[in-house]
PDB file of C-alpha atoms and ligand atoms in Angstrom:
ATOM      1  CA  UNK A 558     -32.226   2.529 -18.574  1.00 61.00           C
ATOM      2  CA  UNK A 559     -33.255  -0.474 -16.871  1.00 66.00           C
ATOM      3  CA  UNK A 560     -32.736  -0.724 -12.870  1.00 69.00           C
ATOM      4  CA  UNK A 561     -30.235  -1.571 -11.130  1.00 84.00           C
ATOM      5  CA  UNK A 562     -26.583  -0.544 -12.648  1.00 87.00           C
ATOM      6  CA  UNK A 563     -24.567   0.671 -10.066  1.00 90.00           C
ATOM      7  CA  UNK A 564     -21.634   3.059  -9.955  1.00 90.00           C
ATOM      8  CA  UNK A 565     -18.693   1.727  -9.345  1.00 90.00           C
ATOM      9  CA  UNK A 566     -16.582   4.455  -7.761  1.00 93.00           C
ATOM     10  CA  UNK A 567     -12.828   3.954  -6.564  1.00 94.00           C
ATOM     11  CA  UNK A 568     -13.571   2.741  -3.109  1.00 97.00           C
ATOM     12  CA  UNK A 569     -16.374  -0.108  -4.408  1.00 96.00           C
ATOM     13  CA  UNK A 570     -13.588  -1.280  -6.934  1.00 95.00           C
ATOM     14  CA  UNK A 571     -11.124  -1.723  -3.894  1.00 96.00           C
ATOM     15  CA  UNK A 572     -13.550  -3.059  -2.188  1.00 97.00           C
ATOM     16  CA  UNK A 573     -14.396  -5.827  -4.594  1.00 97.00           C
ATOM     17  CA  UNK A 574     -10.326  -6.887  -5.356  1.00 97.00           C
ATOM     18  CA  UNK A 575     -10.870  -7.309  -1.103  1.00 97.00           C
ATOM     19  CA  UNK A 576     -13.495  -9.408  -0.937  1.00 98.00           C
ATOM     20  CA  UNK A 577     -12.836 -11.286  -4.435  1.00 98.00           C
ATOM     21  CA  UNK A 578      -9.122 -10.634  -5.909  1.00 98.00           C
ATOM     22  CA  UNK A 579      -7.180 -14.440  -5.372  1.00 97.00           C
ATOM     23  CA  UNK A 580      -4.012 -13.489  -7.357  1.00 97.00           C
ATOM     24  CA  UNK A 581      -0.525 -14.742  -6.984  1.00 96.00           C
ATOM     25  CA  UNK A 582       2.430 -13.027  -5.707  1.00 97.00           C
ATOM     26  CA  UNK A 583       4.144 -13.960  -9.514  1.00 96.00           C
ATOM     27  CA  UNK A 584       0.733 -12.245 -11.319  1.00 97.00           C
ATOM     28  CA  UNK A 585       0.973  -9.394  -8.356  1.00 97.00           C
ATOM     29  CA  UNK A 586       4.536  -9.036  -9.492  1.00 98.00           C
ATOM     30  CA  UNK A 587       3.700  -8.608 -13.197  1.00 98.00           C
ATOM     31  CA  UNK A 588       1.409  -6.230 -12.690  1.00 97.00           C
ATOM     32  CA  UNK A 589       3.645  -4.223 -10.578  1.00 97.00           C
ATOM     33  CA  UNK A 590       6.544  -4.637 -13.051  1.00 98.00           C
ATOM     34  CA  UNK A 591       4.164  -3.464 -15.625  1.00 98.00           C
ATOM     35  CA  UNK A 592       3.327  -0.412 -13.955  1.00 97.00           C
ATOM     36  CA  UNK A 593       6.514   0.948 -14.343  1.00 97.00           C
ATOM     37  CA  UNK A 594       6.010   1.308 -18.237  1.00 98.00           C
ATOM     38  CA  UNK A 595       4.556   4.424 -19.882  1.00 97.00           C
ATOM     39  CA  UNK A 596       1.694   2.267 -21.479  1.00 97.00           C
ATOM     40  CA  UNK A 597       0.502   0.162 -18.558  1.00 97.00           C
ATOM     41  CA  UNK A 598      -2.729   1.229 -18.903  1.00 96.00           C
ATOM     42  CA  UNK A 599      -2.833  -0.976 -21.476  1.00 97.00           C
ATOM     43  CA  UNK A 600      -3.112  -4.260 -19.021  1.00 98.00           C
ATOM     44  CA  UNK A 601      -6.305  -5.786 -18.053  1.00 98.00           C
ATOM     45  CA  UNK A 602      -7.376  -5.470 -14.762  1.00 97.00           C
ATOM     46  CA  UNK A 603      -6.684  -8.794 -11.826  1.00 98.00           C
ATOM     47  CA  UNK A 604     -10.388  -8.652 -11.769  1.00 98.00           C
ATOM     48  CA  UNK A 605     -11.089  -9.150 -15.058  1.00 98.00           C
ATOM     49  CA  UNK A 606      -8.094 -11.574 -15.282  1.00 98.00           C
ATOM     50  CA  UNK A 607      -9.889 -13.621 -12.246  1.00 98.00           C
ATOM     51  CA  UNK A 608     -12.695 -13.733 -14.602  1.00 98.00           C
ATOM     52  CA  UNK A 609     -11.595 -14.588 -17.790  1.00 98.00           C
ATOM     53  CA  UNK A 610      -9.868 -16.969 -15.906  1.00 98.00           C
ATOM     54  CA  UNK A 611     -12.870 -18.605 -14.600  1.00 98.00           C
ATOM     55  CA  UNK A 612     -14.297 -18.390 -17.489  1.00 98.00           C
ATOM     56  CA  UNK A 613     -11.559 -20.706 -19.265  1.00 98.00           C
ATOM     57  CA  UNK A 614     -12.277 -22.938 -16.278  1.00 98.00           C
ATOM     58  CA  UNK A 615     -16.171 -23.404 -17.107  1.00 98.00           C
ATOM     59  CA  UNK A 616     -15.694 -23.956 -20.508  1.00 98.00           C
ATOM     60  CA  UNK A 617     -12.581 -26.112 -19.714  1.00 98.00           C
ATOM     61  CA  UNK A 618     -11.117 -24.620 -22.580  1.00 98.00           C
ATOM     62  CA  UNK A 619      -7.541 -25.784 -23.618  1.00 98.00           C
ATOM     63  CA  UNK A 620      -7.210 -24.494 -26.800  1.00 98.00           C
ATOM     64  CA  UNK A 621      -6.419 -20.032 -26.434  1.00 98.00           C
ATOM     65  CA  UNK A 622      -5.665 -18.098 -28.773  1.00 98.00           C
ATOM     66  CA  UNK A 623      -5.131 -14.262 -27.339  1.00 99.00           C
ATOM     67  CA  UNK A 624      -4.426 -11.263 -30.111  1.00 98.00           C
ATOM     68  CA  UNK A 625      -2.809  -8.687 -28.126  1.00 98.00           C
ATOM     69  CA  UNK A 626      -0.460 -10.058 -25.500  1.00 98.00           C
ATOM     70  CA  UNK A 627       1.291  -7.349 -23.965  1.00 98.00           C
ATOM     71  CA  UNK A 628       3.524  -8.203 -20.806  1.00 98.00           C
ATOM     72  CA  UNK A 629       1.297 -11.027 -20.544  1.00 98.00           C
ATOM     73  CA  UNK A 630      -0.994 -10.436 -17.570  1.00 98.00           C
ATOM     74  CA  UNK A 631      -4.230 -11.948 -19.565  1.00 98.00           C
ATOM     75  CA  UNK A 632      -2.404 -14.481 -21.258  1.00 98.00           C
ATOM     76  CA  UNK A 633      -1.236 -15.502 -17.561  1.00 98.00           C
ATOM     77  CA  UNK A 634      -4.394 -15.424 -16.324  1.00 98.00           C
ATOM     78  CA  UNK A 635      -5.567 -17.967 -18.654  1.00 98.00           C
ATOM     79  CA  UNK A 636      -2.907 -20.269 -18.740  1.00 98.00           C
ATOM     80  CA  UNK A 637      -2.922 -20.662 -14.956  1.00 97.00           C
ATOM     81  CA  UNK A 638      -6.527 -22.172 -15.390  1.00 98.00           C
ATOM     82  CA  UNK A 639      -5.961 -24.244 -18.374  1.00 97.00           C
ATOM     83  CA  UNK A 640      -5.000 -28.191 -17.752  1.00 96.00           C
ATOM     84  CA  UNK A 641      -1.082 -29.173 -18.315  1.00 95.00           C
ATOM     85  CA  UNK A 642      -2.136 -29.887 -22.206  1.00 97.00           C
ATOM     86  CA  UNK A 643      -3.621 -27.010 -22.436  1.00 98.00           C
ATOM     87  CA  UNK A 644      -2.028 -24.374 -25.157  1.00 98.00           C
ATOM     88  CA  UNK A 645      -2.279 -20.654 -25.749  1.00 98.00           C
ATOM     89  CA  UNK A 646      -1.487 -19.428 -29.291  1.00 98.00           C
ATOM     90  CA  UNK A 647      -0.304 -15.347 -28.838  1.00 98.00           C
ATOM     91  CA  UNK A 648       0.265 -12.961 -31.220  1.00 98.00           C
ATOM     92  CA  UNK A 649       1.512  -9.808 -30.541  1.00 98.00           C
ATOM     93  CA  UNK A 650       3.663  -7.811 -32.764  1.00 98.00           C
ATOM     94  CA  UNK A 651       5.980  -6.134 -30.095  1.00 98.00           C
ATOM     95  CA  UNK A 652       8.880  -8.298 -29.084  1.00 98.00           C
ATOM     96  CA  UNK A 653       9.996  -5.989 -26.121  1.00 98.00           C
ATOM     97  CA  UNK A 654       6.786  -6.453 -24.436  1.00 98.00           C
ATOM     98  CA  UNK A 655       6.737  -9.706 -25.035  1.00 98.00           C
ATOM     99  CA  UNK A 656       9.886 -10.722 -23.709  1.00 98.00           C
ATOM    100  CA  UNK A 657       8.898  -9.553 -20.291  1.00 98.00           C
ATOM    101  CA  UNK A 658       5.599 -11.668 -20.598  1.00 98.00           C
ATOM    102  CA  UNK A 659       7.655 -14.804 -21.425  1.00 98.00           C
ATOM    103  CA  UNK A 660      10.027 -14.130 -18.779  1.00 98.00           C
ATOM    104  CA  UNK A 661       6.820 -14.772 -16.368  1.00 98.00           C
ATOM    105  CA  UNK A 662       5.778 -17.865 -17.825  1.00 98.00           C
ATOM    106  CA  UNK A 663       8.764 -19.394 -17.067  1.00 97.00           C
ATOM    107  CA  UNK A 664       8.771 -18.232 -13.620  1.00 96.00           C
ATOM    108  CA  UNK A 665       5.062 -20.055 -13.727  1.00 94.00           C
ATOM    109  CA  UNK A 666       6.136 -23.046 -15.170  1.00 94.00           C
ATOM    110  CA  UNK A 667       3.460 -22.841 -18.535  1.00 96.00           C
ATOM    111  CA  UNK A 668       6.264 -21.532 -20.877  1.00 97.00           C
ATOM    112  CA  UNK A 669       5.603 -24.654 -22.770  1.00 97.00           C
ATOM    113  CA  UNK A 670       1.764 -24.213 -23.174  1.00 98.00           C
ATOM    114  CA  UNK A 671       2.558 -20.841 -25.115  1.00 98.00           C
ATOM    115  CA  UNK A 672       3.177 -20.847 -28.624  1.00 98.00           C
ATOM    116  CA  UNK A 673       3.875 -17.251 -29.431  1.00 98.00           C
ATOM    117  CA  UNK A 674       3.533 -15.610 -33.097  1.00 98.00           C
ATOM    118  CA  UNK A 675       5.066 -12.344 -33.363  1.00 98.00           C
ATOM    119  CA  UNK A 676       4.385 -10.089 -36.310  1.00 98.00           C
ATOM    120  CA  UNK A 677       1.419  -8.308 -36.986  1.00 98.00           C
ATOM    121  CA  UNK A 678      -1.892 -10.217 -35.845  1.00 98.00           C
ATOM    122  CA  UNK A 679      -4.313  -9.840 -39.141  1.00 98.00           C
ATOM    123  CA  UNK A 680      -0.921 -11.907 -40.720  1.00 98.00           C
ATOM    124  CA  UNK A 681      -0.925 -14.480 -38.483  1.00 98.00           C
ATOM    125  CA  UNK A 682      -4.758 -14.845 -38.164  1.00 98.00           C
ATOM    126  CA  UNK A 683      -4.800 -15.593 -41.918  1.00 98.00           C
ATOM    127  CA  UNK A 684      -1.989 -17.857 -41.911  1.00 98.00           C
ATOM    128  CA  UNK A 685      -3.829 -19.817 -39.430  1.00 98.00           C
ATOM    129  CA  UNK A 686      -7.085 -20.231 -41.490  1.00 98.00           C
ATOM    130  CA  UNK A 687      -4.633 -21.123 -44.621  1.00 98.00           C
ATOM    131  CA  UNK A 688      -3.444 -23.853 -42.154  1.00 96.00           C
ATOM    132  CA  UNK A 689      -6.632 -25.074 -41.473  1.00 97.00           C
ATOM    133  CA  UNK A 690      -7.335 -24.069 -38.349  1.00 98.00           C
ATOM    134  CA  UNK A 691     -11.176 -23.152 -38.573  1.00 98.00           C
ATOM    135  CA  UNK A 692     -13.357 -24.497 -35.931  1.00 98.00           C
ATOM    136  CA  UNK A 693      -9.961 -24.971 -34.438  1.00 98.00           C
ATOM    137  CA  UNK A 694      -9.897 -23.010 -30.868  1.00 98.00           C
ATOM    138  CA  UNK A 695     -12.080 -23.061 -27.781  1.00 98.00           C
ATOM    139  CA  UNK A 696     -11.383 -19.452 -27.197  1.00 98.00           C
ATOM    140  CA  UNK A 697     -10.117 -16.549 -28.438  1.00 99.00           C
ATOM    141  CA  UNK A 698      -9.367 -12.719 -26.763  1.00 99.00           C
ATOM    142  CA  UNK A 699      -9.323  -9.898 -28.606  1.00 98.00           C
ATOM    143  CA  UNK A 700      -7.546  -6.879 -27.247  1.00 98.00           C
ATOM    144  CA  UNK A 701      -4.806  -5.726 -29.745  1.00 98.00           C
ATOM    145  CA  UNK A 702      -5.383  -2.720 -31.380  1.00 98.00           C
ATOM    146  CA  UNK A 703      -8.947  -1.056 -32.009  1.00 98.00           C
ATOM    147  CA  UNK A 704      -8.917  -0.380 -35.389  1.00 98.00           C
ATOM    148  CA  UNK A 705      -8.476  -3.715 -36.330  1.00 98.00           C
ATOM    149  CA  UNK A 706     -11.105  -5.435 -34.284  1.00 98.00           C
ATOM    150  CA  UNK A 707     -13.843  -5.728 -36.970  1.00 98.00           C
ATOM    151  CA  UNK A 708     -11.124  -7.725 -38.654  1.00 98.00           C
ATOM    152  CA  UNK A 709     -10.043  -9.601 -35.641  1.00 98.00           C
ATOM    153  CA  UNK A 710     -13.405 -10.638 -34.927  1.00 98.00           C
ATOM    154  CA  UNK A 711     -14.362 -12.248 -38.302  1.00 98.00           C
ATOM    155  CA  UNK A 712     -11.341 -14.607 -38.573  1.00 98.00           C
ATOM    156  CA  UNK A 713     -12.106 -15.130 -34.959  1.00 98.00           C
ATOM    157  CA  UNK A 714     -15.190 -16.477 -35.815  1.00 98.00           C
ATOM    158  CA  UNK A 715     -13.668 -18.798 -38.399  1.00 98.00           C
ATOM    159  CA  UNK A 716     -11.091 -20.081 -35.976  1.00 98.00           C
ATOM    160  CA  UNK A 717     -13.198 -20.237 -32.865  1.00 98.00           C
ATOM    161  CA  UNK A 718     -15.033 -23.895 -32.969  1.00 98.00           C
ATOM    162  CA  UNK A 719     -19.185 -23.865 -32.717  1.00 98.00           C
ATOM    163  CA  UNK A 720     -20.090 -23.480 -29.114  1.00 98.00           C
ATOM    164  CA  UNK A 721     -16.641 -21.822 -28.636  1.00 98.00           C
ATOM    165  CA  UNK A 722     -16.302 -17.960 -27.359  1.00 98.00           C
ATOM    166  CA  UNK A 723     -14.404 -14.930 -28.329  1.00 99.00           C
ATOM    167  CA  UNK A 724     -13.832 -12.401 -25.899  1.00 99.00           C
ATOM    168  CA  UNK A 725     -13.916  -8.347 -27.120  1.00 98.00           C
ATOM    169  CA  UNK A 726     -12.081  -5.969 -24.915  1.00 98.00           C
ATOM    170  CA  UNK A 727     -12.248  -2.057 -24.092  1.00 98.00           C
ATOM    171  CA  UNK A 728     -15.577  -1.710 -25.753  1.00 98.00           C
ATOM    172  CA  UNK A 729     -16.972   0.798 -23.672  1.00 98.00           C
ATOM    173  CA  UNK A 730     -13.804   2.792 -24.606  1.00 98.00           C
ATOM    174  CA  UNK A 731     -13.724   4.828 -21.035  1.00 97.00           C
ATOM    175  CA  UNK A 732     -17.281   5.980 -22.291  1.00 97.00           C
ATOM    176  CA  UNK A 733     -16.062   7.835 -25.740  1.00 98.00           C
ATOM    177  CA  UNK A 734     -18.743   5.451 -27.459  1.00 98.00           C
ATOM    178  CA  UNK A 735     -21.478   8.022 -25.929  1.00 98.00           C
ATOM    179  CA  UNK A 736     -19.529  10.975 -26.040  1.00 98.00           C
ATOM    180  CA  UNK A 737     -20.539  12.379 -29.328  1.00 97.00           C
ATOM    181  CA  UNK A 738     -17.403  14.770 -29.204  1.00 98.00           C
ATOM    182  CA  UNK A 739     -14.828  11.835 -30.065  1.00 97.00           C
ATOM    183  CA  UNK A 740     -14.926  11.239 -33.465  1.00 97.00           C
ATOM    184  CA  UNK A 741     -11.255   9.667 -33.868  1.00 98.00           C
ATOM    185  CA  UNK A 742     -10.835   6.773 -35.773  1.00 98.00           C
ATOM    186  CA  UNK A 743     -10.345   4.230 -32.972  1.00 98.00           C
ATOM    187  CA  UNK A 744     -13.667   5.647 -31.333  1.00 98.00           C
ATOM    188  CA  UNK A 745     -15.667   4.773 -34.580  1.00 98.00           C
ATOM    189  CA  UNK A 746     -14.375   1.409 -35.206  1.00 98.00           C
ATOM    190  CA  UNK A 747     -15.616   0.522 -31.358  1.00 98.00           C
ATOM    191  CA  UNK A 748     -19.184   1.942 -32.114  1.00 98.00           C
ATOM    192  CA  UNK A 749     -19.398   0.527 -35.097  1.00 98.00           C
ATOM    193  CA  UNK A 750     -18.285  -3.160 -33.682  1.00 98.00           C
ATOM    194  CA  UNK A 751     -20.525  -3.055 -31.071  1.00 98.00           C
ATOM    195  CA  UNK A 752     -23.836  -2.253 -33.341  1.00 98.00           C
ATOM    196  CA  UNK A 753     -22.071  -5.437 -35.808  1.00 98.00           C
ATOM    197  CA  UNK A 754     -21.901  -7.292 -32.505  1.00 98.00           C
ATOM    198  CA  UNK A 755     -25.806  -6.604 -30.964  1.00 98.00           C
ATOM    199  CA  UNK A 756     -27.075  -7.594 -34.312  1.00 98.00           C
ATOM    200  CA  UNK A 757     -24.857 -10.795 -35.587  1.00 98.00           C
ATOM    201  CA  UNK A 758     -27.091 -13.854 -35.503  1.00 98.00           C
ATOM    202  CA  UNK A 759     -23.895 -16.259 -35.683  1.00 98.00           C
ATOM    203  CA  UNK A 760     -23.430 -15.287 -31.905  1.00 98.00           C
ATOM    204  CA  UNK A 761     -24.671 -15.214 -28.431  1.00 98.00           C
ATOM    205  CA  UNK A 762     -23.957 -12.292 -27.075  1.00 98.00           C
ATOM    206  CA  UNK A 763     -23.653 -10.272 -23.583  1.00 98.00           C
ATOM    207  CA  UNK A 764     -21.190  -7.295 -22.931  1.00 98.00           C
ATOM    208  CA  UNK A 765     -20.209  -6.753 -19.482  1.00 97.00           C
ATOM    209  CA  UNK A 766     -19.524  -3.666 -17.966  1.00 95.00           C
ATOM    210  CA  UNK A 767     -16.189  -5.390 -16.210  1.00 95.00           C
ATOM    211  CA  UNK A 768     -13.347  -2.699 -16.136  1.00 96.00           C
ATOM    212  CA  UNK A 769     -13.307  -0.966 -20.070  1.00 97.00           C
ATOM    213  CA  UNK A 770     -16.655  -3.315 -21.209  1.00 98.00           C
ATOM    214  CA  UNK A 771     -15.593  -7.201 -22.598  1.00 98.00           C
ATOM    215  CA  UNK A 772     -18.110  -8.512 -24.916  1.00 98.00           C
ATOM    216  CA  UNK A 773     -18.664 -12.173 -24.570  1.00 98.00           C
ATOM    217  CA  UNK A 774     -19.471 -13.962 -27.952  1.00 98.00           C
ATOM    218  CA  UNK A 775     -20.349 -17.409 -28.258  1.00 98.00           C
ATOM    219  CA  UNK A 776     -20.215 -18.688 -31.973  1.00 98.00           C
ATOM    220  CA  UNK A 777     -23.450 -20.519 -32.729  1.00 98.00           C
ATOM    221  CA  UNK A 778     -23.701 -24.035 -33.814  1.00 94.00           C
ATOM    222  CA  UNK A 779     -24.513 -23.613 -37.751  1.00 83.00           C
TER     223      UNK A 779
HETATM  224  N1  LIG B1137      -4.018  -8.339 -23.166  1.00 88.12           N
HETATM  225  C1  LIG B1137      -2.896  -7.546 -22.699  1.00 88.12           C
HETATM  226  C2  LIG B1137      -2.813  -7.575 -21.182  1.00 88.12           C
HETATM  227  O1  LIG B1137      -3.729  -7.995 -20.521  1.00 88.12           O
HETATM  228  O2  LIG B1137      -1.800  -7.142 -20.638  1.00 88.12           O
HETATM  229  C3  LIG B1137      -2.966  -6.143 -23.190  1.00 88.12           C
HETATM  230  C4  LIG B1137      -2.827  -5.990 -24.692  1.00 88.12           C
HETATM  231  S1  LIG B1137      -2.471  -4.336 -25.179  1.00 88.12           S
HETATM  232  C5  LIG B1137      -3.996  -3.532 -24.913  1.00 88.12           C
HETATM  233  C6  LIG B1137      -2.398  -4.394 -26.933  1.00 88.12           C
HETATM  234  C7  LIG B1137      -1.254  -5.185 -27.524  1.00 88.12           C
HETATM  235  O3  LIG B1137      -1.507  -5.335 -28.923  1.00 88.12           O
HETATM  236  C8  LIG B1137       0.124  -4.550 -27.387  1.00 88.12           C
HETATM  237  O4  LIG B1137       1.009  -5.426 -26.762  1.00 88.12           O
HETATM  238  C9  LIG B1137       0.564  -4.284 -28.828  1.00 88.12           C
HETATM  239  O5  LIG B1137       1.935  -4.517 -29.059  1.00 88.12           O
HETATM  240  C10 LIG B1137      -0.280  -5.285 -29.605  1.00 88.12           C
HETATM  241  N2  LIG B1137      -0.533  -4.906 -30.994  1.00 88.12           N
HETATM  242  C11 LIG B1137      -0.820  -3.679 -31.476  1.00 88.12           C
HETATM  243  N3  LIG B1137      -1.001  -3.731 -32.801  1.00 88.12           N
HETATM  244  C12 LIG B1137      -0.837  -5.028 -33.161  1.00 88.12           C
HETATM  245  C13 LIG B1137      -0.898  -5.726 -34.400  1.00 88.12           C
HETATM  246  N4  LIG B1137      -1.183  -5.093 -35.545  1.00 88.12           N
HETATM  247  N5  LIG B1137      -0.674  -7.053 -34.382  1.00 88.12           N
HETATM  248  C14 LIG B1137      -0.397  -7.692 -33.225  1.00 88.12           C
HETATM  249  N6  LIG B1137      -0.323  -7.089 -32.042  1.00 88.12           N
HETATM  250  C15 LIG B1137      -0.534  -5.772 -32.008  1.00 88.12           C
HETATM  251 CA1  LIG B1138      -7.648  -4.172 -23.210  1.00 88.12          CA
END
């Protein structure tokens, strides 16, 4: 291994939201709504929301497309750093979820940025390509579920325009990719996509070790 990774233990992760976390009270409330429900693991974390939402920011990205939406905490994350005519396309195939996510972009004021598909996401994705859309979106996060990401990706890479990015969540899986004792399907699919990902020369590529491991791919100019 190369030096210097460090750990981050409990206290060093509360230590960073101190000295970094900017979040407002209408994302804090989200999150704490969210908590409430049996699957709220599933939300990213405000850190890596603060990030992706930077992120959006350098690229000045106004065209989002996010498969796996949740209650929203990602999607909100983005759309607070997009311009006004900005717009984030979200698929999700879950209306109960959603409904809580579009209850807080209301409260936000960027309800109208969000054009919401609901149904299942490898549907949608090739609806959009029928449409046209290639080359279409600035960029695009994955994080629906794992089993389908190898699918997600590649129509991801159609719709994402040259120079654009596609973010990959949870790909360090809470470390099952190097525990050779999980062989479930889900497991696979993530090992699998991240050897596709290291060796795809249509991308630039980094994966950072930021909460469950988001790959950052950037589609090449052909
Ligand atoms: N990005 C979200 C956040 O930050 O809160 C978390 C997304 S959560 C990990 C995964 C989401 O994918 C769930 O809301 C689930 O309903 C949705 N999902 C699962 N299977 C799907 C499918 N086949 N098509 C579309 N959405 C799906
Ligand atoms: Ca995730």
């Amino acid at each position: 291994m190369s030096p210097k990774q460090i750990v981050m233990d409990s206290d060093l992760c509360l230590y960073l939201e101190a000295v970094s976390l900017r979040e407002r009270p209408l994302q804090k409330a989200l999150r704490e709504e969210t908590l409430k429900l049996p699957e709220a693991i599933m939300q990213i974390t405000p850190v890596q929301g603060q990030f992706m939402g930077l992120l959006v920011k350098l690229m000045g990205a106004k065209k989002i497309l996010e498969i796996g939406v949740f209650t929203g905490y990602s999607a909100l994350a983005m759309l607070l750093a997009m311009p006004e005519d900005g717009t984030l396309m979200a698929c999700d195939i879950n209306e109960s979820y959603t409904d809580i996510a579009m209850r807080y972009f209301e409260s936000l004021g960027v309800l109208h940025q969000v054009d919401l598909r609901l149904g299942p996401a490898l549907g949608t994705l090739d609806a959009l390509i029928l449409e046209g859309l290639n080359d279409h979106f600035d960029l695009c996060f994955i994080d629906a579920d794992k089993t389908h990401y190898p699918d997600y990706y590649e129509r991801a890479l159609s719709l994402v325009r040259p120079g654009g990015v596609i973010l990959i969540d949870n790909l360090l899986w809470s470390g099952k990719v190097i525990d050779p004792s999980a062989v479930d399907h889900e497991t696979e699919v993530l090992r699998e996509m991240n050897r596709r990902l290291l060796k795809d020369d249509r991308i630039d590529y980094s994966l950072l070790p930021i909460a469950d491991g988001l790959g950052i791919a950037r589609k090449r100019p052909c």
